[in-house]
Amino acid sequence: MAAPPSDATEIARRALPLLDLTNLADICTSSHIDALCRDARAGGVAAVCVWPQYVGEAARALKGTPVRVATVVNFPAGGEDVERAVEDAAEAIADGAQEIDLVLPYRALMRGDAATASGLAEAVRDVCRKTCLKVILETGVLGDPERIGQASRLAIAAGADFLKTSTGRSAVSATPEAAEAMLGAIREFGAGRRIGLKVSGGLRSVADAAAYLALADRVMGPDWAQPATFRLGASSLYGELTAALARVP
């Protein structure tokens, strides 16, 4: 059952400023980035997330606005080439990226090689000293909450500013169970630091946004979910949120 209009409107008002408006489509052009940035300015979202080759274009389009520019590194495979990941992050920052969404080498972690996973994250952290680092855990592949908790603790120890659920390319993307395990790690191991959560992959409806906002409220407290600590990464959610706001009399 859909939420009553008044509830949907309130959820949309909360969720829209938390949105990382995303275009990581295999077929993406400059015209798509122009449209994405127009929507970002109009909607007052937190950030846009684009392919590295479009960072400069997005940064120019959003100059003078509070909308931040994010891009992806080591995406989507989560490989283990430290030098390549560091070079890609440094180039993106030079082009104007304010946030780096880094895929953790999650397969290394799954085979018991935590050192490789943490080493790559730490190396990228070194070039992101003044840049927000979101570490993508690919929770749908990691599977069980214990392994997700392990990956969360590793990313926090490596210096992540945000934990992010998914690339959106795996068979299973974000789930409330994964998000709760990540929030638990943030609450337990993030003392003294501001560490956020980005829920990404499979969010399509106002009800999806409501579920994750309710989860954040329950685990972290009702005032925790702000753009500095909580993001919703989606390409299709924007239209649903703006439609809900458009229904306000």
Coordinates of N, CA and C in Angstrom, one line a residue:
M1 N 0.9 -1.2 0.0 CA 0.0 0.0 0.0 C 0.9 1.2 0.0
A2 N 0.6 2.2 -0.9 CA 1.4 3.4 -0.9 C 1.1 4.3 0.3
A3 N 2.1 5.1 0.6 CA 1.9 6.0 1.7 C 0.9 7.1 1.4
P4 N 0.1 7.6 2.4 CA -0.8 8.7 2.1 C 0.0 9.9 1.5
P5 N -0.7 10.8 0.7 CA 0.1 11.9 0.1 C 0.9 12.7 1.0
S6 N 0.3 13.0 2.2 CA 1.0 13.9 3.1 C 2.3 13.3 3.6
D7 N 2.3 11.9 3.8 CA 3.4 11.2 4.3 C 4.5 11.2 3.1
A8 N 4.0 10.9 1.9 CA 4.9 10.8 0.8 C 5.6 12.2 0.6
T9 N 4.9 13.3 0.8 CA 5.4 14.6 0.6 C 6.5 14.9 1.6
E10 N 6.3 14.5 2.9 CA 7.3 14.7 3.9 C 8.5 13.9 3.7
I11 N 8.3 12.6 3.3 CA 9.5 11.8 2.9 C 10.3 12.4 1.8
A12 N 9.6 12.9 0.8 CA 10.3 13.5 -0.4 C 11.1 14.7 0.1
R13 N 10.5 15.5 0.9 CA 11.2 16.7 1.4 C 12.5 16.3 2.2
R14 N 12.4 15.2 2.9 CA 13.6 14.8 3.6 C 14.6 14.2 2.7
A15 N 14.1 13.4 1.7 CA 15.0 12.6 0.9 C 15.7 13.3 -0.2
L16 N 15.1 14.3 -0.8 CA 15.6 15.0 -2.0 C 17.0 15.6 -1.7
P17 N 17.1 16.3 -0.6 CA 18.5 16.9 -0.3 C 19.5 15.9 0.1
L18 N 19.2 14.6 0.2 CA 20.1 13.6 0.5 C 20.5 12.8 -0.7
L19 N 20.0 13.2 -1.8 CA 20.2 12.4 -3.1 C 21.5 12.6 -3.7
D20 N 22.2 11.6 -4.1 CA 23.3 11.6 -5.0 C 22.7 11.3 -6.4
L21 N 22.4 12.3 -7.2 CA 21.8 12.1 -8.5 C 22.8 11.5 -9.4
T22 N 22.5 10.3 -10.0 CA 23.6 9.5 -10.6 C 23.3 9.1 -12.0
N23 N 24.4 9.2 -12.8 CA 24.3 8.6 -14.2 C 25.6 7.9 -14.4
L24 N 25.6 6.6 -14.2 CA 26.7 5.7 -14.5 C 26.3 4.7 -15.5
A25 N 25.4 5.1 -16.5 CA 25.0 4.2 -17.5 C 26.1 3.9 -18.5
D26 N 26.1 2.8 -19.1 CA 27.1 2.4 -20.0 C 27.1 3.3 -21.2
I27 N 25.9 3.8 -21.6 CA 25.9 4.8 -22.7 C 25.5 6.1 -22.0
C28 N 26.5 7.0 -21.9 CA 26.3 8.3 -21.3 C 27.0 9.3 -22.1
T29 N 26.4 10.4 -22.4 CA 27.0 11.5 -23.2 C 27.0 12.8 -22.5
S30 N 27.6 13.8 -23.1 CA 27.6 15.1 -22.5 C 26.2 15.7 -22.3
S31 N 25.3 15.4 -23.2 CA 23.9 15.9 -23.1 C 23.3 15.3 -21.9
H32 N 23.6 14.0 -21.6 CA 23.0 13.4 -20.4 C 23.5 14.1 -19.1
I33 N 24.8 14.4 -19.1 CA 25.4 15.1 -18.0 C 24.8 16.5 -17.8
D34 N 24.6 17.2 -18.9 CA 24.0 18.5 -18.8 C 22.6 18.4 -18.2
A35 N 21.8 17.4 -18.6 CA 20.5 17.2 -18.1 C 20.5 16.9 -16.6
L36 N 21.5 16.0 -16.2 CA 21.7 15.6 -14.8 C 22.0 16.8 -14.0
C37 N 22.8 17.7 -14.4 CA 23.2 18.8 -13.6 C 22.1 19.9 -13.6
R38 N 21.3 20.0 -14.6 CA 20.1 20.8 -14.5 C 19.1 20.4 -13.5
D39 N 18.9 19.0 -13.5 CA 18.0 18.5 -12.4 C 18.6 18.7 -11.0
A40 N 19.9 18.5 -10.9 CA 20.6 18.7 -9.6 C 20.4 20.1 -9.1
R41 N 20.6 21.1 -10.0 CA 20.4 22.5 -9.5 C 18.9 22.7 -9.2
A42 N 18.0 22.2 -10.0 CA 16.6 22.5 -9.7 C 16.1 21.8 -8.5
G43 N 16.6 20.6 -8.2 CA 16.1 19.8 -7.1 C 16.8 20.0 -5.8
G44 N 18.0 20.7 -5.8 CA 18.7 20.9 -4.6 C 19.2 19.6 -3.9
V45 N 19.7 18.7 -4.8 CA 20.3 17.5 -4.2 C 21.6 17.7 -3.6
A46 N 22.1 16.6 -3.0 CA 23.4 16.7 -2.3 C 24.6 16.7 -3.3
A47 N 24.5 15.8 -4.3 CA 25.6 15.7 -5.2 C 25.1 15.0 -6.5
V48 N 26.0 15.1 -7.6 CA 25.8 14.3 -8.7 C 27.0 13.3 -8.7
C49 N 26.7 12.1 -9.2 CA 27.8 11.1 -9.3 C 27.9 10.7 -10.8
V50 N 29.0 10.9 -11.4 CA 29.2 10.7 -12.8 C 30.5 9.9 -13.1
W51 N 30.6 9.4 -14.3 CA 31.9 8.8 -14.7 C 33.0 9.8 -14.7
P52 N 34.3 9.3 -14.4 CA 35.4 10.2 -14.3 C 35.6 11.1 -15.5
Q53 N 35.3 10.7 -16.7 CA 35.5 11.5 -17.8 C 34.6 12.7 -17.9
Y54 N 33.5 12.7 -17.1 CA 32.6 13.8 -17.1 C 32.7 14.7 -15.8
V55 N 33.7 14.5 -15.0 CA 33.8 15.2 -13.8 C 34.0 16.7 -14.1
G56 N 34.9 17.0 -15.0 CA 35.2 18.4 -15.3 C 34.0 19.1 -15.8
E57 N 33.2 18.5 -16.7 CA 32.0 19.1 -17.2 C 31.0 19.3 -16.1
A58 N 30.8 18.3 -15.2 CA 29.8 18.5 -14.1 C 30.3 19.6 -13.2
A59 N 31.6 19.7 -12.9 CA 32.1 20.7 -12.0 C 31.9 22.1 -12.6
R60 N 32.0 22.3 -13.9 CA 31.8 23.6 -14.5 C 30.3 23.9 -14.5
A61 N 29.4 22.9 -14.7 CA 28.0 23.1 -14.8 C 27.5 23.5 -13.4
L62 N 28.1 23.0 -12.3 CA 27.6 23.2 -11.0 C 28.4 24.2 -10.2
K63 N 29.3 24.9 -10.8 CA 30.1 25.9 -10.2 C 29.2 27.0 -9.5
G64 N 29.5 27.3 -8.3 CA 28.7 28.3 -7.6 C 27.4 27.8 -7.0
T65 N 27.2 26.5 -7.0 CA 26.1 25.9 -6.4 C 26.6 25.0 -5.2
P66 N 25.7 24.6 -4.3 CA 26.2 23.7 -3.2 C 26.2 22.3 -3.6
V67 N 25.8 21.9 -4.8 CA 25.7 20.5 -5.3 C 27.2 20.1 -5.5
R68 N 27.5 18.9 -4.9 CA 28.9 18.4 -5.0 C 29.0 17.5 -6.2
V69 N 30.3 17.3 -6.6 CA 30.5 16.4 -7.8 C 31.3 15.1 -7.2
A70 N 30.7 14.0 -7.5 CA 31.3 12.7 -7.1 C 31.6 11.9 -8.3
T71 N 32.5 11.0 -8.2 CA 32.8 10.0 -9.3 C 33.2 8.7 -8.7
V72 N 33.4 7.7 -9.5 CA 33.7 6.4 -9.1 C 35.2 6.0 -9.5
V73 N 35.8 5.2 -8.6 CA 37.1 4.7 -8.9 C 37.1 3.2 -8.5
N74 N 37.9 2.4 -9.3 CA 38.0 1.0 -9.2 C 36.6 0.4 -9.4
F75 N 35.9 0.9 -10.3 CA 34.4 0.6 -10.5 C 34.2 0.0 -11.8
P76 N 33.4 -1.0 -11.9 CA 32.6 -1.7 -10.8 C 33.2 -2.9 -10.2
A77 N 34.4 -3.3 -10.8 CA 34.9 -4.7 -10.5 C 35.5 -4.8 -9.1
G78 N 36.0 -3.7 -8.5 CA 36.7 -3.8 -7.2 C 38.0 -4.5 -7.4
G79 N 38.8 -4.1 -8.3 CA 40.1 -4.8 -8.6 C 41.1 -4.5 -7.5
E80 N 42.3 -4.9 -7.8 CA 43.4 -4.9 -6.7 C 44.6 -4.1 -7.2
D81 N 44.4 -3.3 -8.3 CA 45.5 -2.5 -8.8 C 45.6 -1.2 -8.0
V82 N 46.5 -1.1 -7.0 CA 46.5 0.0 -6.2 C 47.0 1.2 -6.9
E83 N 48.0 1.1 -7.8 CA 48.6 2.2 -8.5 C 47.5 2.9 -9.4
R84 N 46.7 2.0 -10.1 CA 45.7 2.5 -11.0 C 44.6 3.3 -10.2
A85 N 44.2 2.7 -9.1 CA 43.2 3.3 -8.3 C 43.6 4.7 -7.7
V86 N 44.9 4.8 -7.3 CA 45.4 6.0 -6.8 C 45.5 7.0 -7.9
E87 N 46.0 6.6 -9.1 CA 46.1 7.6 -10.2 C 44.7 8.1 -10.6
D88 N 43.8 7.2 -10.7 CA 42.4 7.6 -11.1 C 41.8 8.5 -10.1
A89 N 42.0 8.3 -8.8 CA 41.4 9.2 -7.8 C 42.1 10.6 -7.9
A90 N 43.4 10.6 -8.0 CA 44.1 11.9 -8.1 C 43.7 12.7 -9.3
E91 N 43.5 12.0 -10.5 CA 43.1 12.7 -11.7 C 41.7 13.3 -11.6
A92 N 40.8 12.5 -11.0 CA 39.5 13.0 -10.8 C 39.4 14.2 -9.8
I93 N 40.2 14.1 -8.8 CA 40.3 15.3 -7.9 C 40.8 16.5 -8.6
A94 N 41.8 16.3 -9.4 CA 42.4 17.5 -10.2 C 41.3 18.0 -11.1
D95 N 40.4 17.2 -11.6 CA 39.4 17.6 -12.6 C 38.2 18.3 -11.9
G96 N 38.2 18.2 -10.5 CA 37.1 18.9 -9.8 C 36.2 18.0 -8.9
A97 N 36.6 16.7 -8.8 CA 35.7 15.8 -8.0 C 35.9 16.2 -6.5
Q98 N 34.8 16.3 -5.8 CA 34.8 16.6 -4.4 C 34.6 15.3 -3.5
E99 N 34.1 14.3 -4.2 CA 33.8 13.0 -3.5 C 34.3 11.9 -4.4
I100 N 34.9 10.9 -3.8 CA 35.4 9.7 -4.5 C 34.7 8.5 -4.0
D101 N 33.9 7.8 -4.9 CA 33.3 6.5 -4.5 C 34.1 5.4 -4.9
L102 N 34.9 4.8 -4.0 CA 35.9 3.7 -4.3 C 35.3 2.4 -4.0
V103 N 35.4 1.5 -5.0 CA 35.0 0.1 -4.8 C 36.1 -0.7 -4.0
L104 N 35.8 -1.2 -2.8 CA 36.7 -2.0 -2.0 C 37.0 -3.3 -2.8
P105 N 38.2 -3.7 -2.7 CA 38.5 -5.1 -3.3 C 37.8 -6.2 -2.5
Y106 N 36.6 -6.3 -2.7 CA 35.8 -7.1 -1.8 C 36.0 -8.6 -2.0
R107 N 36.5 -9.0 -3.2 CA 36.8 -10.4 -3.5 C 38.0 -10.8 -2.7
A108 N 39.0 -9.9 -2.6 CA 40.2 -10.2 -1.7 C 39.7 -10.4 -0.3
L109 N 38.8 -9.6 0.2 CA 38.3 -9.8 1.6 C 37.6 -11.2 1.7
M110 N 36.9 -11.5 0.7 CA 36.1 -12.8 0.8 C 37.1 -14.0 0.7
R111 N 38.2 -13.9 0.2 CA 39.2 -15.0 0.2 C 40.1 -14.9 1.4
G112 N 39.9 -14.0 2.3 CA 40.6 -13.9 3.5 C 41.8 -13.0 3.5
D113 N 41.9 -12.2 2.4 CA 43.1 -11.3 2.2 C 42.6 -9.9 2.6
A114 N 42.5 -9.6 3.9 CA 42.1 -8.3 4.3 C 43.1 -7.3 4.1
A115 N 44.4 -7.7 4.1 CA 45.5 -6.7 3.9 C 45.4 -6.0 2.5
T116 N 45.1 -6.8 1.5 CA 45.0 -6.2 0.1 C 43.8 -5.2 0.1
A117 N 42.7 -5.6 0.6 CA 41.6 -4.7 0.6 C 41.8 -3.4 1.4
S118 N 42.4 -3.5 2.6 CA 42.7 -2.3 3.4 C 43.8 -1.5 2.8
G119 N 44.8 -2.2 2.2 CA 45.9 -1.5 1.6 C 45.5 -0.6 0.4
L120 N 44.6 -1.0 -0.4 CA 44.1 -0.2 -1.5 C 43.3 1.0 -1.0
A121 N 42.4 0.7 0.0 CA 41.6 1.8 0.5 C 42.5 2.8 1.2
E122 N 43.5 2.4 1.9 CA 44.4 3.4 2.6 C 45.2 4.2 1.6
A123 N 45.6 3.6 0.5 CA 46.4 4.3 -0.5 C 45.5 5.4 -1.2
V124 N 44.3 5.1 -1.4 CA 43.4 6.1 -2.0 C 43.1 7.1 -1.0
R125 N 42.9 6.7 0.2 CA 42.7 7.7 1.3 C 43.8 8.8 1.4
D126 N 45.0 8.3 1.1 CA 46.1 9.2 1.1 C 46.0 10.4 0.1
V127 N 45.4 10.1 -1.0 CA 45.2 11.2 -2.0 C 43.9 11.9 -1.9
C128 N 43.1 11.5 -0.9 CA 41.8 12.1 -0.6 C 41.8 12.8 0.7
R129 N 42.9 13.4 1.0 CA 43.0 14.1 2.3 C 42.0 15.2 2.5
K130 N 41.7 15.9 1.4 CA 40.7 17.0 1.5 C 39.4 16.7 0.6
T131 N 39.3 15.4 0.3 CA 38.2 14.9 -0.5 C 37.4 13.8 0.2
C132 N 36.1 13.9 0.1 CA 35.3 12.9 0.8 C 35.5 11.5 0.1
L133 N 35.8 10.5 0.9 CA 36.0 9.2 0.4 C 34.8 8.3 0.9
K134 N 34.1 7.8 -0.1 CA 33.0 6.8 0.1 C 33.5 5.4 -0.3
V135 N 33.5 4.4 0.5 CA 34.0 3.1 0.2 C 32.8 2.2 -0.1
I136 N 32.8 1.7 -1.3 CA 31.7 0.8 -1.7 C 32.0 -0.7 -1.3
L137 N 31.2 -1.3 -0.6 CA 31.4 -2.6 0.0 C 30.9 -3.7 -0.9
E138 N 30.0 -3.5 -1.8 CA 29.3 -4.5 -2.7 C 28.7 -5.5 -1.8
T139 N 27.7 -5.0 -1.0 CA 27.2 -5.9 0.1 C 26.3 -7.0 -0.5
G140 N 25.8 -6.9 -1.7 CA 25.0 -8.0 -2.2 C 25.8 -9.2 -2.5
V141 N 27.1 -9.0 -2.8 CA 28.1 -10.1 -3.0 C 28.6 -10.6 -1.7
L142 N 29.0 -9.7 -0.8 CA 29.5 -10.1 0.5 C 28.5 -11.0 1.2
G143 N 27.2 -10.7 1.1 CA 26.2 -11.6 1.6 C 25.8 -11.4 3.1
D144 N 26.4 -12.2 3.9 CA 25.9 -12.3 5.3 C 26.4 -11.0 6.1
P145 N 25.6 -10.7 7.1 CA 25.8 -9.5 7.9 C 27.2 -9.5 8.6
E146 N 27.7 -10.7 9.0 CA 29.0 -10.7 9.6 C 30.1 -10.2 8.7
R147 N 30.1 -10.7 7.4 CA 31.1 -10.3 6.5 C 30.9 -8.8 6.1
I148 N 29.7 -8.4 6.0 CA 29.4 -6.9 5.8 C 30.0 -6.1 6.9
G149 N 29.8 -6.6 8.2 CA 30.3 -5.9 9.3 C 31.8 -5.8 9.3
Q150 N 32.5 -6.9 8.9 CA 33.9 -7.0 8.8 C 34.4 -6.0 7.7
A151 N 33.8 -5.9 6.6 CA 34.1 -5.0 5.5 C 33.9 -3.5 6.0
S152 N 32.9 -3.3 6.8 CA 32.6 -2.0 7.3 C 33.7 -1.5 8.2
R153 N 34.1 -2.4 9.1 CA 35.1 -2.1 10.1 C 36.4 -1.8 9.4
L154 N 36.7 -2.6 8.4 CA 38.0 -2.4 7.6 C 38.0 -1.1 6.9
A155 N 36.8 -0.7 6.3 CA 36.8 0.6 5.6 C 36.9 1.7 6.6
I156 N 36.2 1.6 7.7 CA 36.3 2.7 8.7 C 37.8 2.9 9.2
A157 N 38.5 1.7 9.4 CA 39.8 1.8 9.9 C 40.7 2.4 8.8
A158 N 40.4 2.2 7.5 CA 41.2 2.7 6.4 C 41.0 4.2 6.2
G159 N 40.0 4.7 6.9 CA 39.7 6.2 6.8 C 38.6 6.6 6.0
A160 N 37.6 5.7 5.7 CA 36.4 6.1 4.9 C 35.6 7.2 5.6
D161 N 35.1 8.1 4.8 CA 34.2 9.1 5.3 C 32.7 8.6 5.3
F162 N 32.5 7.8 4.3 CA 31.2 7.1 4.1 C 31.4 5.6 3.8
L163 N 30.5 4.8 4.2 CA 30.3 3.5 3.7 C 29.2 3.5 2.7
K164 N 29.4 2.8 1.6 CA 28.4 2.7 0.6 C 28.0 1.3 0.3
T165 N 26.8 1.0 0.1 CA 26.3 -0.4 0.0 C 26.8 -1.1 -1.3
S166 N 26.6 -0.4 -2.5 CA 26.6 -1.2 -3.7 C 27.1 -0.4 -4.9
T167 N 27.5 -1.1 -5.9 CA 27.8 -0.5 -7.2 C 26.5 -0.4 -8.1
G168 N 25.5 -1.2 -7.7 CA 24.3 -1.2 -8.6 C 24.5 -2.2 -9.7
R169 N 25.6 -2.9 -9.8 CA 25.9 -3.8 -10.9 C 25.8 -5.3 -10.5
S170 N 25.6 -5.6 -9.2 CA 25.5 -7.0 -8.8 C 24.0 -7.4 -8.8
A171 N 23.8 -8.7 -8.7 CA 22.5 -9.2 -8.8 C 21.6 -8.7 -7.6
V172 N 22.3 -8.6 -6.5 CA 21.6 -8.0 -5.3 C 22.3 -6.7 -4.9
S173 N 21.6 -5.6 -4.8 CA 22.2 -4.4 -4.5 C 21.9 -4.0 -3.0
A174 N 21.4 -2.8 -2.7 CA 21.2 -2.5 -1.3 C 20.0 -3.3 -0.7
T175 N 20.2 -3.6 0.6 CA 19.1 -4.2 1.3 C 19.1 -3.6 2.7
P176 N 17.9 -3.6 3.3 CA 17.9 -3.0 4.7 C 18.8 -3.8 5.7
E177 N 18.9 -5.1 5.5 CA 19.7 -5.9 6.4 C 21.2 -5.4 6.3
A178 N 21.7 -5.2 5.0 CA 23.0 -4.7 4.8 C 23.2 -3.4 5.4
A179 N 22.3 -2.5 5.2 CA 22.4 -1.1 5.7 C 22.4 -1.1 7.2
E180 N 21.6 -2.0 7.8 CA 21.6 -2.0 9.3 C 23.0 -2.5 9.8
A181 N 23.6 -3.5 9.2 CA 24.9 -4.0 9.6 C 25.9 -2.8 9.5
M182 N 25.8 -2.1 8.4 CA 26.8 -1.0 8.2 C 26.6 0.1 9.2
L183 N 25.3 0.5 9.5 CA 25.0 1.5 10.5 C 25.5 1.0 11.9
G184 N 25.4 -0.3 12.2 CA 25.9 -0.8 13.5 C 27.4 -0.6 13.6
A185 N 28.1 -0.8 12.5 CA 29.5 -0.6 12.5 C 29.9 0.8 12.7
I186 N 29.2 1.7 12.0 CA 29.4 3.1 12.2 C 29.2 3.6 13.6
R187 N 28.1 3.1 14.2 CA 27.8 3.5 15.6 C 28.8 3.0 16.6
E188 N 29.3 1.8 16.3 CA 30.2 1.1 17.3 C 31.6 1.5 17.1
F189 N 32.1 1.7 15.8 CA 33.5 1.9 15.6 C 33.8 3.3 15.0
G190 N 32.8 4.1 14.8 CA 33.1 5.5 14.3 C 33.1 6.6 15.4
A191 N 33.3 6.2 16.6 CA 33.3 7.2 17.7 C 34.4 8.2 17.4
G192 N 34.1 9.5 17.6 CA 35.0 10.5 17.4 C 35.2 11.0 16.0
R193 N 34.6 10.3 15.1 CA 34.6 10.7 13.6 C 33.2 10.7 13.1
R194 N 33.0 11.6 12.1 CA 31.8 11.7 11.4 C 31.8 10.7 10.2
I195 N 31.2 9.6 10.3 CA 31.2 8.6 9.2 C 29.7 8.4 8.7
G196 N 29.5 8.5 7.4 CA 28.2 8.4 6.9 C 27.9 7.1 6.2
L197 N 26.6 7.0 5.7 CA 26.2 5.8 5.0 C 25.5 6.3 3.7
K198 N 25.9 5.7 2.6 CA 25.3 5.9 1.3 C 24.6 4.6 0.9
V199 N 23.3 4.6 0.7 CA 22.5 3.5 0.3 C 22.3 3.6 -1.2
S200 N 22.8 2.6 -2.0 CA 22.9 2.8 -3.4 C 22.5 1.4 -4.1
G201 N 21.7 1.5 -5.1 CA 21.4 0.3 -5.9 C 20.0 -0.2 -5.6
G202 N 19.1 0.0 -6.6 CA 17.8 -0.6 -6.5 C 16.8 0.3 -5.8
L203 N 17.1 1.5 -5.5 CA 16.1 2.5 -4.9 C 15.3 3.1 -6.0
R204 N 14.0 2.9 -6.0 CA 13.2 3.4 -7.1 C 12.0 4.2 -6.6
S205 N 11.6 4.1 -5.4 CA 10.3 4.6 -5.0 C 10.4 5.4 -3.7
V206 N 9.4 6.2 -3.5 CA 9.3 7.0 -2.2 C 9.3 6.0 -1.0
A207 N 8.6 4.9 -1.2 CA 8.6 3.9 -0.1 C 10.0 3.4 0.2
D208 N 10.8 3.2 -0.9 CA 12.2 2.7 -0.6 C 13.0 3.8 0.2
A209 N 12.8 5.0 -0.2 CA 13.5 6.1 0.6 C 13.0 6.1 2.0
A210 N 11.7 6.0 2.2 CA 11.1 6.0 3.6 C 11.7 4.9 4.4
A211 N 11.9 3.7 3.8 CA 12.4 2.5 4.6 C 13.8 2.8 5.1
Y212 N 14.6 3.4 4.3 CA 16.0 3.6 4.7 C 16.1 4.8 5.7
L213 N 15.3 5.8 5.5 CA 15.2 6.9 6.4 C 14.8 6.4 7.8
A214 N 13.8 5.6 7.8 CA 13.3 5.0 9.1 C 14.4 4.2 9.8
L215 N 15.1 3.4 9.0 CA 16.2 2.6 9.5 C 17.3 3.5 10.2
A216 N 17.7 4.6 9.4 CA 18.7 5.5 10.0 C 18.2 6.2 11.2
D217 N 16.9 6.6 11.3 CA 16.3 7.2 12.5 C 16.4 6.2 13.6
R218 N 16.1 5.0 13.4 CA 16.0 4.0 14.5 C 17.4 3.7 15.0
V219 N 18.4 3.5 14.2 CA 19.7 3.1 14.6 C 20.5 4.2 15.1
M220 N 20.5 5.4 14.4 CA 21.4 6.5 14.7 C 20.7 7.7 15.3
G221 N 19.4 7.7 15.4 CA 18.7 8.9 16.0 C 18.0 9.7 14.9
P222 N 17.0 10.4 15.3 CA 16.1 11.1 14.3 C 16.8 12.3 13.6
D223 N 17.9 12.8 14.2 CA 18.5 14.0 13.6 C 19.8 13.7 12.8
W224 N 20.1 12.4 12.7 CA 21.4 12.0 12.1 C 21.4 12.1 10.6
A225 N 20.3 11.7 10.0 CA 20.3 11.6 8.5 C 20.3 13.0 7.9
Q226 N 21.5 13.5 7.6 CA 21.7 14.8 7.0 C 22.7 14.6 5.8
P227 N 22.8 15.5 4.8 CA 23.7 15.3 3.7 C 25.1 14.9 4.1
A228 N 25.6 15.4 5.2 CA 26.9 15.1 5.6 C 27.1 13.7 6.1
T229 N 26.0 13.0 6.4 CA 26.1 11.7 7.0 C 25.2 10.6 6.3
F230 N 24.3 11.0 5.4 CA 23.4 10.0 4.8 C 23.1 10.4 3.4
R231 N 23.3 9.5 2.5 CA 23.0 9.7 1.1 C 22.1 8.6 0.5
L232 N 21.4 8.9 -0.5 CA 20.6 7.9 -1.3 C 21.1 8.0 -2.7
G233 N 21.8 7.0 -3.2 CA 22.3 7.0 -4.5 C 21.4 6.3 -5.5
A234 N 20.9 7.1 -6.5 CA 19.9 6.6 -7.4 C 19.8 7.4 -8.6
S235 N 19.4 6.8 -9.7 CA 19.2 7.6 -10.9 C 17.7 7.7 -11.2
S236 N 16.9 6.8 -10.7 CA 15.4 6.8 -11.0 C 14.6 7.4 -9.8
L237 N 15.2 7.6 -8.6 CA 14.4 8.0 -7.5 C 14.1 9.5 -7.6
Y238 N 14.9 10.3 -8.3 CA 14.7 11.7 -8.4 C 13.3 12.0 -8.9
G239 N 12.8 11.4 -10.0 CA 11.5 11.6 -10.6 C 10.4 11.3 -9.6
E240 N 10.5 10.3 -8.8 CA 9.5 9.9 -7.9 C 9.4 10.9 -6.7
L241 N 10.6 11.4 -6.3 CA 10.5 12.4 -5.2 C 10.0 13.7 -5.7
T242 N 10.4 14.2 -6.8 CA 9.9 15.5 -7.3 C 8.4 15.4 -7.7
A243 N 8.0 14.2 -8.1 CA 6.5 14.0 -8.4 C 5.7 14.1 -7.1
A244 N 6.2 13.5 -6.0 CA 5.5 13.6 -4.8 C 5.4 15.0 -4.3
L245 N 6.5 15.8 -4.5 CA 6.4 17.2 -4.0 C 5.5 18.0 -4.9
A246 N 5.4 17.6 -6.2 CA 4.5 18.4 -7.1 C 3.1 18.2 -6.8
R247 N 2.7 17.1 -6.1 CA 1.3 16.9 -5.7 C 0.9 17.7 -4.5
V248 N 1.8 18.5 -3.9 CA 1.4 19.3 -2.8 C 0.4 20.4 -3.3
P249 N -0.8 20.6 -2.7 CA -1.7 21.6 -3.2 C -1.2 23.0 -3.2

